[in-house]
Coordinates of C-alpha atoms and ligand atoms in Angstrom, one line a residue:
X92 CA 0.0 0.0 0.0
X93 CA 3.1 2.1 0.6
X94 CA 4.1 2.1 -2.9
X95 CA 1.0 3.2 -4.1
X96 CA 1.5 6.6 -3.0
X97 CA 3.8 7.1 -6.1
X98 CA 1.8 4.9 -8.3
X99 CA -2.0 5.8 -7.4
X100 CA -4.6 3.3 -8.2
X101 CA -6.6 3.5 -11.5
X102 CA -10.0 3.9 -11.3
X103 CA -11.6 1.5 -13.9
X104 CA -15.0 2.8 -14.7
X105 CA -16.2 0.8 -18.0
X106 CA -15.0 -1.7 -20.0
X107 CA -15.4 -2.6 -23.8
X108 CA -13.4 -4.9 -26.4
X109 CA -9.8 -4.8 -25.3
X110 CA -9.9 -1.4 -23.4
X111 CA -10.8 -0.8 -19.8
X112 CA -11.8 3.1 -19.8
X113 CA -10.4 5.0 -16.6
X114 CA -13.0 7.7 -14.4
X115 CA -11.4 10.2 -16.5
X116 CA -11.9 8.7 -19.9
X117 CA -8.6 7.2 -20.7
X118 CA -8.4 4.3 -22.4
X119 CA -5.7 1.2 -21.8
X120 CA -5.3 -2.0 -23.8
X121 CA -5.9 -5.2 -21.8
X122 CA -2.7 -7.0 -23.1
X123 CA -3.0 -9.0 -20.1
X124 CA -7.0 -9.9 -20.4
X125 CA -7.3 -8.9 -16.9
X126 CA -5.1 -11.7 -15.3
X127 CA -5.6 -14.1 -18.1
X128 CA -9.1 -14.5 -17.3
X129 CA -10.7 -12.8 -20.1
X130 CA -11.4 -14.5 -23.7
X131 CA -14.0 -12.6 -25.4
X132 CA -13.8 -8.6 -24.5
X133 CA -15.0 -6.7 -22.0
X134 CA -18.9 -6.1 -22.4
X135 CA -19.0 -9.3 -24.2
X136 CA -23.0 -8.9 -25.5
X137 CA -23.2 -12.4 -26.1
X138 CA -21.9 -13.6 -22.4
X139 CA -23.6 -10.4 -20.6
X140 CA -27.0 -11.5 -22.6
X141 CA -26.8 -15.2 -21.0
X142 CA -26.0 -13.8 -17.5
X143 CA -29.2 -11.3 -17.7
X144 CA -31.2 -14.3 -18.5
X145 CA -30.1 -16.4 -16.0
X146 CA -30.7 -13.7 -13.4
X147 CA -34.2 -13.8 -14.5
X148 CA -34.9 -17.6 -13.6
X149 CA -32.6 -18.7 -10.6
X150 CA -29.4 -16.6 -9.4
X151 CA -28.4 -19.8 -6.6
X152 CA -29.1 -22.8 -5.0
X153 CA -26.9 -25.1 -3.2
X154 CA -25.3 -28.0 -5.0
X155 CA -25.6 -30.4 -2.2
X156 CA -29.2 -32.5 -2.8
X157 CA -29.9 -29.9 -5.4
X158 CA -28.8 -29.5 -9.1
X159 CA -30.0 -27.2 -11.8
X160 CA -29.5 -26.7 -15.9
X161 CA -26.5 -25.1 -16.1
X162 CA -24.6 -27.0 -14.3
X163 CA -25.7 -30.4 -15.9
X164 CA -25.3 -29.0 -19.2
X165 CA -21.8 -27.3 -18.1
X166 CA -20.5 -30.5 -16.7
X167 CA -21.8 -32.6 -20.1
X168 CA -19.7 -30.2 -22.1
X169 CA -16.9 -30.2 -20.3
X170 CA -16.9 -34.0 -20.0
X171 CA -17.0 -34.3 -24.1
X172 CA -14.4 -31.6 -23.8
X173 CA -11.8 -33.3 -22.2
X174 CA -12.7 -36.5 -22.3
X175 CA -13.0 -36.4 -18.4
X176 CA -16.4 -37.5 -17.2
X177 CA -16.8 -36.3 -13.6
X178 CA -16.8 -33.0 -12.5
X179 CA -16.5 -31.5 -9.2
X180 CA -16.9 -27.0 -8.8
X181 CA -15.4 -24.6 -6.6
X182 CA -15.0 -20.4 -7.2
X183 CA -11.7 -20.4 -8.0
X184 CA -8.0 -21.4 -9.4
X185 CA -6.4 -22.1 -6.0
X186 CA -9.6 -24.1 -4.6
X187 CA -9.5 -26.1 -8.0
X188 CA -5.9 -27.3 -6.5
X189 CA -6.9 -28.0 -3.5
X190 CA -9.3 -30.3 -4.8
X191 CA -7.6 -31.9 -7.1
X192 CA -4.5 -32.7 -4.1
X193 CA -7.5 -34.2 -1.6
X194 CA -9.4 -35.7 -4.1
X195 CA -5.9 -38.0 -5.3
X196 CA -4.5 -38.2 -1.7
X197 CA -7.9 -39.5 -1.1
X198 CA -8.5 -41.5 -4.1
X199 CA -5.0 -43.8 -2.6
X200 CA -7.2 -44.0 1.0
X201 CA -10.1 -45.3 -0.3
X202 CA -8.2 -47.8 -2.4
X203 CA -5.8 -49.1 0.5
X204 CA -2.8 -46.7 -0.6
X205 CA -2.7 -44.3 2.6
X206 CA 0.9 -44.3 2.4
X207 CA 0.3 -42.3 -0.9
X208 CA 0.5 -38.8 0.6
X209 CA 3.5 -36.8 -0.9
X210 CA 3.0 -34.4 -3.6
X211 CA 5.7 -33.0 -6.4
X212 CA 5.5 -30.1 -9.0
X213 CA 8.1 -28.5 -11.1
X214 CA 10.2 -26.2 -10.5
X215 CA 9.5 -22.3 -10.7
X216 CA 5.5 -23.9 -10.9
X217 CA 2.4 -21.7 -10.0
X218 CA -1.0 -23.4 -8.4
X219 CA -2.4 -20.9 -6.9
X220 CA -2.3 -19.6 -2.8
X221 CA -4.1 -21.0 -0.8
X222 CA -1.9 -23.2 2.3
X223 CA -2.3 -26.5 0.4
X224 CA -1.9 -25.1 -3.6
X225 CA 1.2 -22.8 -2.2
X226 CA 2.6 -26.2 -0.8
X227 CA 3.4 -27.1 -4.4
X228 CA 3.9 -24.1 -5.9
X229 CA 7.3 -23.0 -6.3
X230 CA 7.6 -19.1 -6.6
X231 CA 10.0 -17.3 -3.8
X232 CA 8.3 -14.1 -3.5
X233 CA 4.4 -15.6 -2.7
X234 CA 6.3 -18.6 -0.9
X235 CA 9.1 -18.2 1.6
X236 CA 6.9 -16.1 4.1
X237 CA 4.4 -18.8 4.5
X238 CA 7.2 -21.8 4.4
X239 CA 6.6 -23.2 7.7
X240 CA 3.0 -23.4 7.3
X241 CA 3.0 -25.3 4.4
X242 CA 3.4 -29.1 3.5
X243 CA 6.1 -30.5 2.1
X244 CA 6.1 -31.3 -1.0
X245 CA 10.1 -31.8 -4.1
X246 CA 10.3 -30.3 -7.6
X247 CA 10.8 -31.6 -10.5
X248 CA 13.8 -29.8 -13.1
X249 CA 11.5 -27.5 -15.0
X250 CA 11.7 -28.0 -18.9
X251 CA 11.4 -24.6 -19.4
X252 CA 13.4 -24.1 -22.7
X253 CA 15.1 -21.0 -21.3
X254 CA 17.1 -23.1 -18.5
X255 CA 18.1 -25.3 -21.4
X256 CA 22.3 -25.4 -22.2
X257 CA 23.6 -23.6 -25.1
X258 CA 23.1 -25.4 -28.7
X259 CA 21.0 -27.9 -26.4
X260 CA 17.6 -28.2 -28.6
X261 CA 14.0 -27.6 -26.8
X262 CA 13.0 -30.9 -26.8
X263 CA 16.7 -32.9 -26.4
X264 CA 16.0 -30.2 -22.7
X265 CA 12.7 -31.5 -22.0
X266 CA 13.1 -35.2 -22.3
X267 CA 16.4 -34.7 -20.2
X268 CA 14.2 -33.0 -17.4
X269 CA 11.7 -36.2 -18.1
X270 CA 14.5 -38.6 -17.0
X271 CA 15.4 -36.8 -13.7
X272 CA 11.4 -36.8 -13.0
X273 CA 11.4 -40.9 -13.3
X274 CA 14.6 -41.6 -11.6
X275 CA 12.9 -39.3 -8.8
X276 CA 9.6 -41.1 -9.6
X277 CA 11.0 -44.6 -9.2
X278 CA 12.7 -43.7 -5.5
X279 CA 9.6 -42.2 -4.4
X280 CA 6.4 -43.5 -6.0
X281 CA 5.7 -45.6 -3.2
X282 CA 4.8 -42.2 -1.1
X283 CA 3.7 -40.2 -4.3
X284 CA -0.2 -39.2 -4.6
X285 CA 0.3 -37.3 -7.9
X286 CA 2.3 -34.7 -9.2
X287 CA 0.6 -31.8 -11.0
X288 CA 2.0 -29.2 -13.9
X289 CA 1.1 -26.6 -16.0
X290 CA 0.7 -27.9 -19.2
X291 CA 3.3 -26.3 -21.9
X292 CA 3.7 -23.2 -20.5
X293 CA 4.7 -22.1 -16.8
X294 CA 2.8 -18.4 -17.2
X295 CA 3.5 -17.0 -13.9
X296 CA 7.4 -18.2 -14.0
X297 CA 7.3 -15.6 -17.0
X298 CA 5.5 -17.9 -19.8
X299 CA 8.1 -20.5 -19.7
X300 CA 7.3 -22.7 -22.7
X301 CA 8.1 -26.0 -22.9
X302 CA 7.1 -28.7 -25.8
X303 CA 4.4 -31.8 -25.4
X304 CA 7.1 -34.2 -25.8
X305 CA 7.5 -33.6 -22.2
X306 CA 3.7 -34.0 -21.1
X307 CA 3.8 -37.5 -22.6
X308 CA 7.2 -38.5 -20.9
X309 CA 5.4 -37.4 -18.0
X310 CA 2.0 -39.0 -18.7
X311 CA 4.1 -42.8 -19.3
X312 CA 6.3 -42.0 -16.4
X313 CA 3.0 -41.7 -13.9
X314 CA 0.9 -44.1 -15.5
X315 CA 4.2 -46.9 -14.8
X316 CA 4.6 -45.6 -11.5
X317 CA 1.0 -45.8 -10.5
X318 CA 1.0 -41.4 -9.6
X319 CA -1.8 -39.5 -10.0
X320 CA -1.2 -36.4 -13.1
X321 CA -2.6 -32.8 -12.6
X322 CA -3.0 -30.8 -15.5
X323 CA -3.0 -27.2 -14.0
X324 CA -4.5 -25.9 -16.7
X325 CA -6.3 -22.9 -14.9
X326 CA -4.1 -20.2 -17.1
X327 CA -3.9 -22.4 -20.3
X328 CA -7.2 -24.2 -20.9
X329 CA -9.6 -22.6 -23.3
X330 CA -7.6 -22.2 -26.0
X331 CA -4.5 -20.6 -24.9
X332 CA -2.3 -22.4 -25.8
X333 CA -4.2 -23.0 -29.5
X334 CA -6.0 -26.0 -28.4
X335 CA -8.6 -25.8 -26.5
X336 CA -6.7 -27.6 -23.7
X337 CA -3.0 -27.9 -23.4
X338 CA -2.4 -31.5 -22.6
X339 CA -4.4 -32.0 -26.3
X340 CA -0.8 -31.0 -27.6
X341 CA 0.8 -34.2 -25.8
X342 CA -2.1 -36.5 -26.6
X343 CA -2.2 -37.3 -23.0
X344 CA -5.1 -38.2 -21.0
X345 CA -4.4 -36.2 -16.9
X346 CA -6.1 -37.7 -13.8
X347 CA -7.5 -34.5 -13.2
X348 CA -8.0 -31.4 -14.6
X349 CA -8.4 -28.1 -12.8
X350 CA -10.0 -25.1 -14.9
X351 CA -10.8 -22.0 -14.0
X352 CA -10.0 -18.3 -15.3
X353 CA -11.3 -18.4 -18.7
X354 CA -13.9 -20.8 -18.1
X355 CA -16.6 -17.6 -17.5
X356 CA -14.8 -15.8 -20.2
X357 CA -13.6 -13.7 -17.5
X358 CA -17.5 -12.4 -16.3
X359 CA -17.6 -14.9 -12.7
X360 CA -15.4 -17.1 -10.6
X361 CA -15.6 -20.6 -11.3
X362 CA -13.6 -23.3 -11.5
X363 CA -14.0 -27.0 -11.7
X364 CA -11.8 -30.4 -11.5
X365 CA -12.5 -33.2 -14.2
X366 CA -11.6 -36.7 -13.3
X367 CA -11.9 -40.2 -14.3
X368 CA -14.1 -43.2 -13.9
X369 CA -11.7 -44.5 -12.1
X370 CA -10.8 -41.9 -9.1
X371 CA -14.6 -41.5 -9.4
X372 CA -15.5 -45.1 -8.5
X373 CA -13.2 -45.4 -5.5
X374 CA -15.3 -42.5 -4.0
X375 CA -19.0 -44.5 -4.5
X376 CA -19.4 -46.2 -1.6
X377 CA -22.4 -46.2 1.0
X378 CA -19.8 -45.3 3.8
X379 CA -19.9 -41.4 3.8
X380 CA -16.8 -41.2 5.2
X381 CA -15.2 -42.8 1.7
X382 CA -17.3 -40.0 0.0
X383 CA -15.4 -36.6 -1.1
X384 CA -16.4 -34.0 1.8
X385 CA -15.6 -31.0 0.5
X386 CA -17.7 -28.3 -0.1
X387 CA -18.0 -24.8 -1.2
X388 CA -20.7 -21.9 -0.6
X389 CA -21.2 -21.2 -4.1
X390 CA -19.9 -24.4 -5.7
X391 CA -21.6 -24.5 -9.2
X392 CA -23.3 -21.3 -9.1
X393 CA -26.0 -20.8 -11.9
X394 CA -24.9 -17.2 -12.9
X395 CA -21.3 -18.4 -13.2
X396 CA -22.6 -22.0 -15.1
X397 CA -24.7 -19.7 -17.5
X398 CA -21.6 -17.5 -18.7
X399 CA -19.6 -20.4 -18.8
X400 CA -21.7 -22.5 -21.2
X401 CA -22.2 -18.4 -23.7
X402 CA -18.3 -18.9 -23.5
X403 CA -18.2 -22.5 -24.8
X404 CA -21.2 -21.5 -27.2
X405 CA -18.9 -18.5 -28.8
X406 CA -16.2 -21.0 -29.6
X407 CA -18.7 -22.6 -31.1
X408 CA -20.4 -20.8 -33.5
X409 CA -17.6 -18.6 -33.9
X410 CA -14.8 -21.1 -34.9
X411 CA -12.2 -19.2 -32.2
X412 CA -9.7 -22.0 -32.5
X413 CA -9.0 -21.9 -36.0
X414 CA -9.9 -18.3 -36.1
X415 CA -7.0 -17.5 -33.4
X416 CA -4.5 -19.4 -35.7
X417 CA -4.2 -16.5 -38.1
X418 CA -4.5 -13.9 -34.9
X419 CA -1.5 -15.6 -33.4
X420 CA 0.6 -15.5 -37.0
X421 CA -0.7 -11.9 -37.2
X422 CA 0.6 -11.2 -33.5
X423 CA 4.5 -13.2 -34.0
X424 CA 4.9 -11.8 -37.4
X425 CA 4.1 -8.0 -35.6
X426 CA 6.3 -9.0 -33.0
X427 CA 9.4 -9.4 -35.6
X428 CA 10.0 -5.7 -34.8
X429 CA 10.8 -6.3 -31.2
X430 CA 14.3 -8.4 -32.4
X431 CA 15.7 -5.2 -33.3
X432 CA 16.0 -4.5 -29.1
X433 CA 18.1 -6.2 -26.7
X434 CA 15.8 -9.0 -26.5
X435 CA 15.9 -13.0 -25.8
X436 CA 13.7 -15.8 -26.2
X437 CA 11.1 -14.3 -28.2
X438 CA 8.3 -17.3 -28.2
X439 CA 4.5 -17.8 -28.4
X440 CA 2.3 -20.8 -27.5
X441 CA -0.9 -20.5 -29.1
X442 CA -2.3 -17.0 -27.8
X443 CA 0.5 -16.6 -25.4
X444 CA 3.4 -14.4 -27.0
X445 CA 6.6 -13.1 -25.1
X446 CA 10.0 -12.0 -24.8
X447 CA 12.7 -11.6 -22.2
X448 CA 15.0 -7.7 -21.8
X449 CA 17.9 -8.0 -21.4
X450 CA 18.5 -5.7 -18.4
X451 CA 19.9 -5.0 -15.3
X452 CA 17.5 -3.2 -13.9
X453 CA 16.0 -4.8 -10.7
X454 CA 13.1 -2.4 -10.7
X455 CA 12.5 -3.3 -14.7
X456 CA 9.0 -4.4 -14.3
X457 CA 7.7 -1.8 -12.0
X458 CA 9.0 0.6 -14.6
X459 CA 7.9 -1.2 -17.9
X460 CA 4.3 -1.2 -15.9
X461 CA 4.4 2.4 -15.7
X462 CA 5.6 3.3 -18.9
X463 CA 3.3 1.3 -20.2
X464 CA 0.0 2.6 -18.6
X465 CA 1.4 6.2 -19.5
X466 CA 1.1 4.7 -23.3
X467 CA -2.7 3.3 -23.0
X468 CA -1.1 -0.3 -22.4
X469 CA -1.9 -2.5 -20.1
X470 CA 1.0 -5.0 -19.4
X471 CA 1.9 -6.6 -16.1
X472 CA 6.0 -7.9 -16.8
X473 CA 7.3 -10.6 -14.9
X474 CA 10.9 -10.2 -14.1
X475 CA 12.4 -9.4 -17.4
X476 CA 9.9 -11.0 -19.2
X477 CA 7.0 -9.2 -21.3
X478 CA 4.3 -10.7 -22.4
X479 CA 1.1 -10.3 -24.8
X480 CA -1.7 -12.9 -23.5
X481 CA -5.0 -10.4 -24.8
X482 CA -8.4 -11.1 -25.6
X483 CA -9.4 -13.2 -28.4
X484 CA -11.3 -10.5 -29.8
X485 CA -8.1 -8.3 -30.4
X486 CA -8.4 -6.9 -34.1
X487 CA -5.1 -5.9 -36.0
X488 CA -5.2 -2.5 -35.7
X489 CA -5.1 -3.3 -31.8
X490 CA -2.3 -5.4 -32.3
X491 CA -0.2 -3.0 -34.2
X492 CA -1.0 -0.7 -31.3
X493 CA 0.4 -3.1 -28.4
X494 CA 2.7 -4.5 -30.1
X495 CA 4.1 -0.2 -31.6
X496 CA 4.0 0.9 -27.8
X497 CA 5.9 -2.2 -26.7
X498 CA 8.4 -1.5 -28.8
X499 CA 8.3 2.4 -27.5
X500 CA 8.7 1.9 -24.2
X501 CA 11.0 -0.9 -24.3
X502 CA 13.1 1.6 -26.6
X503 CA 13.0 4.0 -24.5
X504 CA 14.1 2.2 -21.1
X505 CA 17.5 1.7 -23.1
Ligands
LIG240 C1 -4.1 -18.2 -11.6 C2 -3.6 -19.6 -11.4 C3 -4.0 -20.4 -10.3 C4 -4.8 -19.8 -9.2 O1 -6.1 -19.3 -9.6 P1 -6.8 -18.3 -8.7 O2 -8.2 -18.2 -9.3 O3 -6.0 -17.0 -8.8 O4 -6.8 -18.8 -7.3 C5 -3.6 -21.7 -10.3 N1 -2.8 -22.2 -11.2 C6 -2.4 -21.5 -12.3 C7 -1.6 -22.2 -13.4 C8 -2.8 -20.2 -12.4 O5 -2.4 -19.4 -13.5

């Protein structure tokens, strides 16, 4: 809060498209769609329109005894979707984690595995931060405070491309960091519940990409070791990473899947965890005790089920896969400009595009933040690292106009 009294808070009054429109009327381009969250725009009239109607007929209920439309048809979707049948809904990213750790821990329980109770991640990973998802996240700055209140849990060598050694090819990295995770695997497995990644790109390490190669290595190395996989896919699902989910890319099958962000198209928190048959049938038992206790307030709220299925509906009808391939060639072939600057590791994944400054500047992200606001921009750096991850709406003229005052301010931090 100190800080803030040289960097004031921005009153956001209206949003529309890409722009969010300040109390005074300036505008700034959502590079970052809001935290990743938004797919569609701002006022999104399709989205909005589904809400309204929603509100008309039933706002909540509780899921416990009860169920509704939206959330039947949501969970049907989502179940062709990812080829996961069962679904289970909280508010949120970090509470998808959670879930998804109990619901494996207690998958082992129910099947006579309680030794089963150790969890692994990879390096530099992000699951949200709540005690239990900060447990396996691996991020100093959100971590180290809390570190004696959390549970224990190892990391995995992240295949991140960037820690790759020099002439060392992408792939050649990731199957490397594949073999440290079995020889760890094969030590430990007998104490492993699961371990859980982001799939293909590591957004809050500062979009570390790394290729599906890895994801199967990882899929064959669990499925032989009898540990649970999490696909993290909270920041990548919904056609991200030019899929409509990452692990899609790896032709892999995860235990669970955790979604959330822009599952609402960015309008309502939601999140849910897909699972198998199989977790799902070592919970069906007339014991309630063997049943998975875990609830939420607003678990599978209506409003939040309604702009989820007008997100899924816009995909749809609008074709916004194959209609994001050409955005994303538009977007790298903009971005050409940017390798005239002190630049490294310019890379995309689908609708995530980025590059790392090379600087020595500590304070390099605080002061690309500003400099970008001051130029109508909206970009939140990590580290070094900048990064595009807008709205699927963006239209080129947009583009030209992040990707022009990127250049600009980068340029002028020289
Ligand atoms: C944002 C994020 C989370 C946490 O989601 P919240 O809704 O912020 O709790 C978890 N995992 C990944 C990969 C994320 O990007």
């Amino acid at each position: 809060m100190k800080q803030h009294e040289s960097y004031p808070l921005i009153p956001i009054q209206r949003g529309d498209g890409v722009w969010l429109y300040d109390a005074e009327g300036k505008r700034y381009l959502d590079a970052v769609s809001s935290w990743w969250v938004n797919l569609f725009g701002h006022n999104n009239p399709r989205i909005k329109e589904a809400i309204k109607q929603q509100l008309d007929t039933l706002e909540h209920v509780m899921l416990a005894g009860f169920t509704h439309e939206p959330v039947v048809e949501l969970s049907e979707k989502l179940g062709k979707l990812t080829g996961l049948g069962h679904a289970f809904y909280a508010s949120d990213g970090a509470s998808a984690t959670e879930i998804a750790l109990k619901m494996s821990f207690h998958y082992w329980r129910n099947s006579g595995k309680s030794n089963k109770i150790k969890f692994i991640s990879l390096q530099n990973s992000y699951h949200g931060e709540t005690l239990g998802a900060l447990g396996v996240t691996d991020v100093a700055i959100f971590k180290d405070t809390y570190a004696p209140l959390l549970m224990q849990s190892a990391q995995m060598p992240s295949p991140d491309f960037r820690l790759s050694e020099a002439g060392e090819g992408a792939e050649t990295f990731a199957l490397r960091c594949a073999e440290a995770l079995e020889f760890y695997v094969s030590e430990h497995h007998h104490e492993l519940a699961a371990f859980i990644i982001e799939p293909l790109v590591q957004c809050a390490a500062g979009m570390g990409m790394y290729p599906p190669a890895y994801l199967r290595r990882a899929r064959e190395i669990c499925t032989k070791y009898d540990v649970h996989l999490i696909a993290d896919e909270i920041a990548v699902g919904f056609g991200r990473t030019g899929t409509m989910f990452a692990c899609e890319q790896g032709e892999i099958l995860p235990d669970f899947i955790c979604l959330s962000k822009g599952i609402t198209g960015g309008y309502l928190p939601l999140s849910a965890v897909l699972t198998t048959d199989k977790v799902y049938q070592a919970f069906y038992d007339d014991s309630t005790a063997k049943g998975f206790l875990h609830s939420h307030s607003y678990t599978g709220n209506p409003l939040a089920c309604s702009a989820a299925l007008a997100t899924l509906a816009i995909f749809e009808s609008d074709h916004s896969l194959h209609k994001n391939l050409e955005k994303t060639a538009f977007i790298v072939n903009q971005m050409q400009a940017l390798t005239h600057l002190p630049v490294k590791y310019l890379r995309h994944q689908g609708m995530i595009f980025a590059f790392d400054v090379v600087t020595q500047n500590p304070q390099f992200s605080k002061l690309a933040y500003q400099a970008a606001l001051q130029r109508g921009l909206l970009l939140r750096p990590i580290g070094n690292t900048i990064y595009f991850m807008p709205p699927y709406t963006i239209a080129e003229d947009e583009i030209n106009f992040m990707v022009s005052a990127t250049y600009d301010l980068v340029k002028a931090m020289q």
